[in-house]
Amino acid sequence: MISRRIVPPALAVLLAGAALLPAGTATAAPPPPAPESELVPGIAPGPARPWQRDTPDQLLAPVVHEPTAREDAVEPRDAPEGTYDLIEYVPLGEAAARVTCSKSTGPYQRAVERWLGLTADGKQSAADCRAIQAFQKKEKIKPAIGFAGPVTWARMQLIAARKNPNAAKKCPVKAAARVACVDLDRQLTWVQKGTKVVFGPVSVRTGRAAYPTRKGWHTVYWKHKNHTSTLYDTPMPYAQFFSGGQAFHAVYDTLHTTIGSMGCVNLTVGDARKLWDVLKKGDRVYAWGHRPGT
């Protein structure tokens, strides 16, 4: 049995960073980017921040036990209103100035232009800004200033996938068997039984560069509705473990962050609750691709 100690999150981050440094490497931090090039949430964070933004998902396989009927009867709490609002990341200078229409070229400019049927030249224009703004307002993305950021692009990915998430046939089909598909490229998850989609697709947040969600085939081996990380004492509602300590589970924070999870597949409480009723112990999970930014 592996003995584990609970490490304070701040210390854990420092230790993890130190472990990644090769011998003899200077520890001086790199110079910060120019303020106008830094991307930040365009609106103040939501109402609930009881723990750090990047949930410290379980690094090691948990100690499996059979939850009692009484424990499983308790439903995890809902997220406070506004937790999952779509808050775009915009240049710091534009957020501070509260510009009404961005003149900046976003990191997803060309892709967003192509999706909207605009001239895909990868350069922001007044016409581009108005078109992107219209989409953002329709999808309730804030601030709707026409900046082609990661949240706007993620929303487009979800909308495009709704009709047929497995159109590219990257998630293997198993006749009469449930497969939970984890598309790291598009940050989407769905469940298919044969060729029929029985859940999703929904937006998710997967592992960051240092702790990537493991690719390939896995199996749901344990379901724990009211799980709490034994490493960080962090809630992991509707946890369904499929690879060591990696699991599908809800988070009480936005899924759209510029850094990923610590390996788990994060969902909103509502989506995690629905997925809980769809997946069963022994169902297969297949992950592929590469999370943007990692």
Short mmCIF file of N, CA and C in Angstrom, two decimals, residues 24-142:
data_model
loop_
_atom_site.label_atom_id
_atom_site.label_comp_id
_atom_site.label_asym_id
_atom_site.label_seq_id
_atom_site.Cartn_x
_atom_site.Cartn_y
_atom_site.Cartn_z
N GLY A 24 21.74 21.95 -12.61
CA GLY A 24 22.53 23.07 -13.04
C GLY A 24 21.74 24.19 -13.69
N THR A 25 20.42 23.99 -13.82
CA THR A 25 19.59 25.02 -14.45
C THR A 25 19.34 26.15 -13.47
N ALA A 26 19.50 27.37 -13.93
CA ALA A 26 19.23 28.52 -13.07
C ALA A 26 17.74 28.58 -12.78
N THR A 27 17.39 29.00 -11.58
CA THR A 27 15.99 29.04 -11.17
C THR A 27 15.36 30.40 -11.37
N ALA A 28 16.12 31.35 -11.95
CA ALA A 28 15.57 32.68 -12.16
C ALA A 28 14.38 32.61 -13.11
N ALA A 29 13.32 33.29 -12.76
CA ALA A 29 12.11 33.26 -13.58
C ALA A 29 12.33 34.04 -14.86
N PRO A 30 11.73 33.59 -15.97
CA PRO A 30 11.87 34.33 -17.22
C PRO A 30 11.16 35.67 -17.10
N PRO A 31 11.56 36.65 -17.91
CA PRO A 31 10.91 37.96 -17.83
C PRO A 31 9.44 37.84 -18.20
N PRO A 32 8.55 38.57 -17.53
CA PRO A 32 7.13 38.49 -17.84
C PRO A 32 6.84 39.08 -19.21
N PRO A 33 5.76 38.62 -19.86
CA PRO A 33 5.43 39.19 -21.17
C PRO A 33 4.97 40.63 -21.02
N ALA A 34 5.04 41.36 -22.11
CA ALA A 34 4.55 42.74 -22.09
C ALA A 34 3.07 42.73 -21.72
N PRO A 35 2.61 43.66 -20.88
CA PRO A 35 1.22 43.64 -20.42
C PRO A 35 0.20 43.55 -21.54
N GLU A 36 0.47 44.25 -22.66
CA GLU A 36 -0.52 44.26 -23.72
C GLU A 36 -0.63 42.93 -24.45
N SER A 37 0.38 42.03 -24.27
CA SER A 37 0.35 40.73 -24.93
C SER A 37 -0.18 39.63 -24.03
N GLU A 38 -0.38 39.92 -22.77
CA GLU A 38 -0.86 38.91 -21.82
C GLU A 38 -2.36 38.73 -21.96
N LEU A 39 -2.81 37.48 -22.03
CA LEU A 39 -4.24 37.20 -22.13
C LEU A 39 -4.79 36.90 -20.75
N VAL A 40 -5.87 37.57 -20.41
CA VAL A 40 -6.49 37.42 -19.09
C VAL A 40 -7.99 37.30 -19.27
N PRO A 41 -8.72 36.74 -18.27
CA PRO A 41 -10.18 36.72 -18.37
C PRO A 41 -10.68 38.15 -18.54
N GLY A 42 -11.54 38.37 -19.54
CA GLY A 42 -11.99 39.71 -19.86
C GLY A 42 -12.97 40.30 -18.88
N ILE A 43 -13.48 39.48 -17.96
CA ILE A 43 -14.41 39.94 -16.93
C ILE A 43 -13.96 39.34 -15.62
N ALA A 44 -14.21 40.03 -14.54
CA ALA A 44 -13.80 39.53 -13.22
C ALA A 44 -14.29 38.10 -13.01
N PRO A 45 -13.48 37.23 -12.34
CA PRO A 45 -13.85 35.83 -12.14
C PRO A 45 -15.20 35.68 -11.45
N GLY A 46 -15.76 34.49 -11.58
CA GLY A 46 -17.09 34.19 -11.04
C GLY A 46 -17.17 34.25 -9.53
N PRO A 47 -18.36 33.95 -8.99
CA PRO A 47 -18.62 34.16 -7.57
C PRO A 47 -17.96 33.15 -6.63
N ALA A 48 -17.62 31.97 -7.13
CA ALA A 48 -17.15 30.92 -6.22
C ALA A 48 -15.70 30.56 -6.49
N ARG A 49 -14.81 30.86 -5.58
CA ARG A 49 -13.41 30.46 -5.69
C ARG A 49 -12.95 29.87 -4.37
N PRO A 50 -13.58 28.77 -3.91
CA PRO A 50 -13.19 28.22 -2.62
C PRO A 50 -11.84 27.53 -2.65
N TRP A 51 -11.33 27.26 -3.86
CA TRP A 51 -9.99 26.67 -3.98
C TRP A 51 -9.35 27.21 -5.24
N GLN A 52 -8.12 26.81 -5.48
CA GLN A 52 -7.38 27.38 -6.60
C GLN A 52 -8.04 27.06 -7.93
N ARG A 53 -7.73 27.88 -8.93
CA ARG A 53 -8.37 27.75 -10.25
C ARG A 53 -8.13 26.38 -10.86
N ASP A 54 -6.92 25.88 -10.84
CA ASP A 54 -6.60 24.62 -11.50
C ASP A 54 -6.69 23.49 -10.50
N THR A 55 -7.84 22.84 -10.50
CA THR A 55 -8.12 21.79 -9.52
C THR A 55 -7.02 20.74 -9.50
N PRO A 56 -6.41 20.48 -8.35
CA PRO A 56 -5.32 19.49 -8.27
C PRO A 56 -5.87 18.07 -8.29
N ASP A 57 -6.18 17.58 -9.48
CA ASP A 57 -6.74 16.25 -9.61
C ASP A 57 -5.77 15.19 -9.08
N GLN A 58 -6.32 14.06 -8.73
CA GLN A 58 -5.55 12.98 -8.11
C GLN A 58 -4.43 12.50 -9.02
N LEU A 59 -3.20 12.48 -8.48
CA LEU A 59 -2.05 12.05 -9.28
C LEU A 59 -1.87 10.54 -9.24
N LEU A 60 -2.20 9.93 -8.12
CA LEU A 60 -2.04 8.49 -7.95
C LEU A 60 -3.40 7.82 -7.87
N ALA A 61 -3.44 6.55 -8.19
CA ALA A 61 -4.70 5.81 -8.11
C ALA A 61 -5.23 5.87 -6.68
N PRO A 62 -6.51 6.14 -6.50
CA PRO A 62 -7.07 6.21 -5.15
C PRO A 62 -7.25 4.82 -4.55
N VAL A 63 -7.46 4.79 -3.26
CA VAL A 63 -7.77 3.53 -2.59
C VAL A 63 -9.25 3.23 -2.86
N VAL A 64 -9.50 2.16 -3.61
CA VAL A 64 -10.86 1.83 -4.02
C VAL A 64 -11.63 1.22 -2.86
N HIS A 65 -12.85 1.70 -2.66
CA HIS A 65 -13.74 1.08 -1.69
C HIS A 65 -15.15 1.13 -2.24
N GLU A 66 -16.02 0.35 -1.68
CA GLU A 66 -17.41 0.30 -2.12
C GLU A 66 -18.22 1.32 -1.36
N PRO A 67 -18.69 2.38 -2.03
CA PRO A 67 -19.49 3.37 -1.32
C PRO A 67 -20.78 2.76 -0.78
N THR A 68 -21.19 3.22 0.37
CA THR A 68 -22.44 2.72 0.96
C THR A 68 -23.62 3.35 0.22
N ALA A 69 -24.77 2.72 0.34
CA ALA A 69 -25.98 3.26 -0.27
C ALA A 69 -26.29 4.64 0.29
N ARG A 70 -26.00 4.81 1.56
CA ARG A 70 -26.26 6.11 2.20
C ARG A 70 -25.36 7.19 1.59
N GLU A 71 -24.10 6.82 1.33
CA GLU A 71 -23.18 7.79 0.73
C GLU A 71 -23.62 8.14 -0.68
N ASP A 72 -23.97 7.15 -1.48
CA ASP A 72 -24.37 7.40 -2.85
C ASP A 72 -25.71 8.13 -2.96
N ALA A 73 -26.48 8.12 -1.89
CA ALA A 73 -27.77 8.82 -1.91
C ALA A 73 -27.59 10.34 -1.85
N VAL A 74 -26.40 10.77 -1.43
CA VAL A 74 -26.12 12.20 -1.32
C VAL A 74 -25.64 12.72 -2.67
N GLU A 75 -26.37 13.66 -3.23
CA GLU A 75 -25.97 14.25 -4.51
C GLU A 75 -25.01 15.42 -4.26
N PRO A 76 -23.90 15.47 -4.99
CA PRO A 76 -23.00 16.63 -4.86
C PRO A 76 -23.75 17.93 -5.14
N ARG A 77 -23.30 18.99 -4.50
CA ARG A 77 -23.98 20.27 -4.64
C ARG A 77 -23.83 20.83 -6.04
N ASP A 78 -24.78 21.66 -6.43
CA ASP A 78 -24.69 22.34 -7.72
C ASP A 78 -23.67 23.47 -7.64
N ALA A 79 -23.18 23.88 -8.78
CA ALA A 79 -22.26 25.01 -8.83
C ALA A 79 -23.04 26.32 -8.70
N PRO A 80 -22.47 27.31 -8.05
CA PRO A 80 -23.16 28.61 -7.95
C PRO A 80 -23.43 29.21 -9.32
N GLU A 81 -24.47 29.98 -9.42
CA GLU A 81 -24.82 30.63 -10.68
C GLU A 81 -23.64 31.49 -11.18
N GLY A 82 -23.35 31.36 -12.44
CA GLY A 82 -22.26 32.13 -13.04
C GLY A 82 -20.93 31.40 -13.09
N THR A 83 -20.84 30.23 -12.44
CA THR A 83 -19.57 29.50 -12.39
C THR A 83 -19.07 29.14 -13.79
N TYR A 84 -19.98 28.73 -14.65
CA TYR A 84 -19.57 28.24 -15.97
C TYR A 84 -19.82 29.27 -17.08
N ASP A 85 -19.94 30.54 -16.71
CA ASP A 85 -20.09 31.57 -17.72
C ASP A 85 -18.90 31.50 -18.69
N LEU A 86 -19.17 31.79 -19.94
CA LEU A 86 -18.12 31.76 -20.96
C LEU A 86 -17.38 33.09 -20.96
N ILE A 87 -16.25 33.14 -20.28
CA ILE A 87 -15.46 34.36 -20.16
C ILE A 87 -14.24 34.24 -21.07
N GLU A 88 -14.23 35.08 -22.09
CA GLU A 88 -13.13 35.03 -23.06
C GLU A 88 -11.85 35.61 -22.46
N TYR A 89 -10.71 35.13 -22.96
CA TYR A 89 -9.40 35.67 -22.60
C TYR A 89 -9.03 36.72 -23.63
N VAL A 90 -8.72 37.92 -23.18
CA VAL A 90 -8.45 39.04 -24.08
C VAL A 90 -7.16 39.73 -23.64
N PRO A 91 -6.56 40.56 -24.50
CA PRO A 91 -5.35 41.28 -24.10
C PRO A 91 -5.60 42.13 -22.86
N LEU A 92 -4.65 42.14 -21.95
CA LEU A 92 -4.79 42.87 -20.69
C LEU A 92 -5.12 44.34 -20.92
N GLY A 93 -4.44 44.96 -21.89
CA GLY A 93 -4.69 46.37 -22.15
C GLY A 93 -6.12 46.63 -22.57
N GLU A 94 -6.69 45.72 -23.37
CA GLU A 94 -8.07 45.91 -23.83
C GLU A 94 -9.07 45.63 -22.71
N ALA A 95 -8.73 44.69 -21.83
CA ALA A 95 -9.61 44.43 -20.69
C ALA A 95 -9.65 45.64 -19.77
N ALA A 96 -8.47 46.23 -19.53
CA ALA A 96 -8.40 47.39 -18.63
C ALA A 96 -9.11 48.60 -19.23
N ALA A 97 -8.97 48.77 -20.54
CA ALA A 97 -9.58 49.92 -21.21
C ALA A 97 -11.05 49.70 -21.52
N ARG A 98 -11.51 48.45 -21.37
CA ARG A 98 -12.90 48.10 -21.66
C ARG A 98 -13.30 48.53 -23.08
N VAL A 99 -12.46 48.13 -24.02
CA VAL A 99 -12.74 48.47 -25.41
C VAL A 99 -14.04 47.80 -25.86
N THR A 100 -14.71 48.41 -26.81
CA THR A 100 -15.98 47.86 -27.29
C THR A 100 -15.79 46.96 -28.50
N CYS A 101 -14.71 47.17 -29.24
CA CYS A 101 -14.44 46.31 -30.40
C CYS A 101 -12.92 46.16 -30.54
N SER A 102 -12.45 44.94 -30.39
CA SER A 102 -11.01 44.69 -30.36
C SER A 102 -10.36 44.93 -31.72
N LYS A 103 -9.18 45.56 -31.68
CA LYS A 103 -8.38 45.73 -32.89
C LYS A 103 -7.25 44.70 -32.95
N SER A 104 -7.20 43.83 -31.94
CA SER A 104 -6.10 42.86 -31.85
C SER A 104 -6.41 41.58 -32.61
N THR A 105 -5.36 40.99 -33.17
CA THR A 105 -5.47 39.70 -33.83
C THR A 105 -5.37 38.60 -32.78
N GLY A 106 -6.43 37.82 -32.62
CA GLY A 106 -6.45 36.78 -31.59
C GLY A 106 -5.68 35.54 -32.00
N PRO A 107 -5.37 34.67 -31.05
CA PRO A 107 -4.61 33.45 -31.35
C PRO A 107 -5.36 32.47 -32.25
N TYR A 108 -6.68 32.60 -32.35
CA TYR A 108 -7.48 31.72 -33.19
C TYR A 108 -8.11 32.50 -34.35
N GLN A 109 -7.48 33.61 -34.73
CA GLN A 109 -8.05 34.51 -35.72
C GLN A 109 -8.42 33.80 -37.02
N ARG A 110 -7.45 33.14 -37.62
CA ARG A 110 -7.69 32.52 -38.93
C ARG A 110 -8.76 31.43 -38.83
N ALA A 111 -8.70 30.61 -37.77
CA ALA A 111 -9.69 29.54 -37.61
C ALA A 111 -11.09 30.09 -37.40
N VAL A 112 -11.20 31.14 -36.61
CA VAL A 112 -12.51 31.76 -36.35
C VAL A 112 -13.04 32.41 -37.63
N GLU A 113 -12.17 33.07 -38.36
CA GLU A 113 -12.59 33.68 -39.64
C GLU A 113 -13.12 32.61 -40.59
N ARG A 114 -12.41 31.50 -40.66
CA ARG A 114 -12.83 30.43 -41.57
C ARG A 114 -14.18 29.86 -41.13
N TRP A 115 -14.35 29.68 -39.83
CA TRP A 115 -15.60 29.11 -39.31
C TRP A 115 -16.78 30.03 -39.60
N LEU A 116 -16.56 31.34 -39.55
CA LEU A 116 -17.61 32.33 -39.78
C LEU A 116 -17.81 32.65 -41.26
N GLY A 117 -16.99 32.05 -42.13
CA GLY A 117 -17.12 32.30 -43.55
C GLY A 117 -16.53 33.62 -43.99
N LEU A 118 -15.59 34.15 -43.21
CA LEU A 118 -14.93 35.41 -43.54
C LEU A 118 -13.67 35.14 -44.36
N THR A 119 -13.07 36.18 -44.88
CA THR A 119 -11.78 36.02 -45.54
C THR A 119 -10.75 35.61 -44.50
N ALA A 120 -10.20 34.41 -44.65
CA ALA A 120 -9.31 33.86 -43.62
C ALA A 120 -7.88 34.32 -43.86
N ASP A 121 -7.63 35.60 -43.55
CA ASP A 121 -6.28 36.13 -43.74
C ASP A 121 -5.50 36.20 -42.43
N GLY A 122 -6.14 35.82 -41.33
CA GLY A 122 -5.45 35.83 -40.05
C GLY A 122 -5.17 37.20 -39.49
N LYS A 123 -5.88 38.22 -39.98
CA LYS A 123 -5.67 39.59 -39.51
C LYS A 123 -7.01 40.19 -39.10
N GLN A 124 -7.04 40.82 -37.95
CA GLN A 124 -8.27 41.43 -37.46
C GLN A 124 -8.62 42.68 -38.27
N SER A 125 -9.89 42.82 -38.57
CA SER A 125 -10.40 44.01 -39.25
C SER A 125 -11.68 44.43 -38.55
N ALA A 126 -12.19 45.60 -38.91
CA ALA A 126 -13.44 46.07 -38.31
C ALA A 126 -14.59 45.12 -38.63
N ALA A 127 -14.61 44.61 -39.87
CA ALA A 127 -15.66 43.67 -40.28
C ALA A 127 -15.53 42.35 -39.51
N ASP A 128 -14.29 41.89 -39.34
CA ASP A 128 -14.06 40.66 -38.56
C ASP A 128 -14.58 40.86 -37.14
N CYS A 129 -14.24 41.98 -36.54
CA CYS A 129 -14.63 42.24 -35.17
C CYS A 129 -16.15 42.20 -35.02
N ARG A 130 -16.88 42.82 -35.94
CA ARG A 130 -18.33 42.84 -35.86
C ARG A 130 -18.92 41.44 -36.00
N ALA A 131 -18.36 40.62 -36.89
CA ALA A 131 -18.85 39.25 -37.08
C ALA A 131 -18.58 38.38 -35.86
N ILE A 132 -17.38 38.52 -35.31
CA ILE A 132 -17.04 37.74 -34.12
C ILE A 132 -17.89 38.19 -32.94
N GLN A 133 -18.10 39.50 -32.81
CA GLN A 133 -18.95 40.05 -31.77
C GLN A 133 -20.35 39.46 -31.83
N ALA A 134 -20.91 39.39 -33.03
CA ALA A 134 -22.27 38.87 -33.19
C ALA A 134 -22.35 37.43 -32.70
N PHE A 135 -21.34 36.63 -33.02
CA PHE A 135 -21.31 35.24 -32.55
C PHE A 135 -21.19 35.20 -31.03
N GLN A 136 -20.31 36.01 -30.47
CA GLN A 136 -20.11 36.02 -29.03
C GLN A 136 -21.38 36.42 -28.29
N LYS A 137 -22.09 37.40 -28.81
CA LYS A 137 -23.33 37.82 -28.16
C LYS A 137 -24.38 36.71 -28.21
N LYS A 138 -24.47 36.04 -29.34
CA LYS A 138 -25.43 34.95 -29.49
C LYS A 138 -25.13 33.82 -28.52
N GLU A 139 -23.85 33.53 -28.31
CA GLU A 139 -23.44 32.42 -27.44
C GLU A 139 -23.18 32.87 -26.00
N LYS A 140 -23.44 34.12 -25.69
CA LYS A 140 -23.28 34.68 -24.34
C LYS A 140 -21.84 34.58 -23.85
N ILE A 141 -20.91 34.85 -24.76
CA ILE A 141 -19.50 34.91 -24.42
C ILE A 141 -19.18 36.34 -24.00
N LYS A 142 -18.53 36.49 -22.86
CA LYS A 142 -18.22 37.82 -22.34
C LYS A 142 -16.71 38.01 -22.18
#
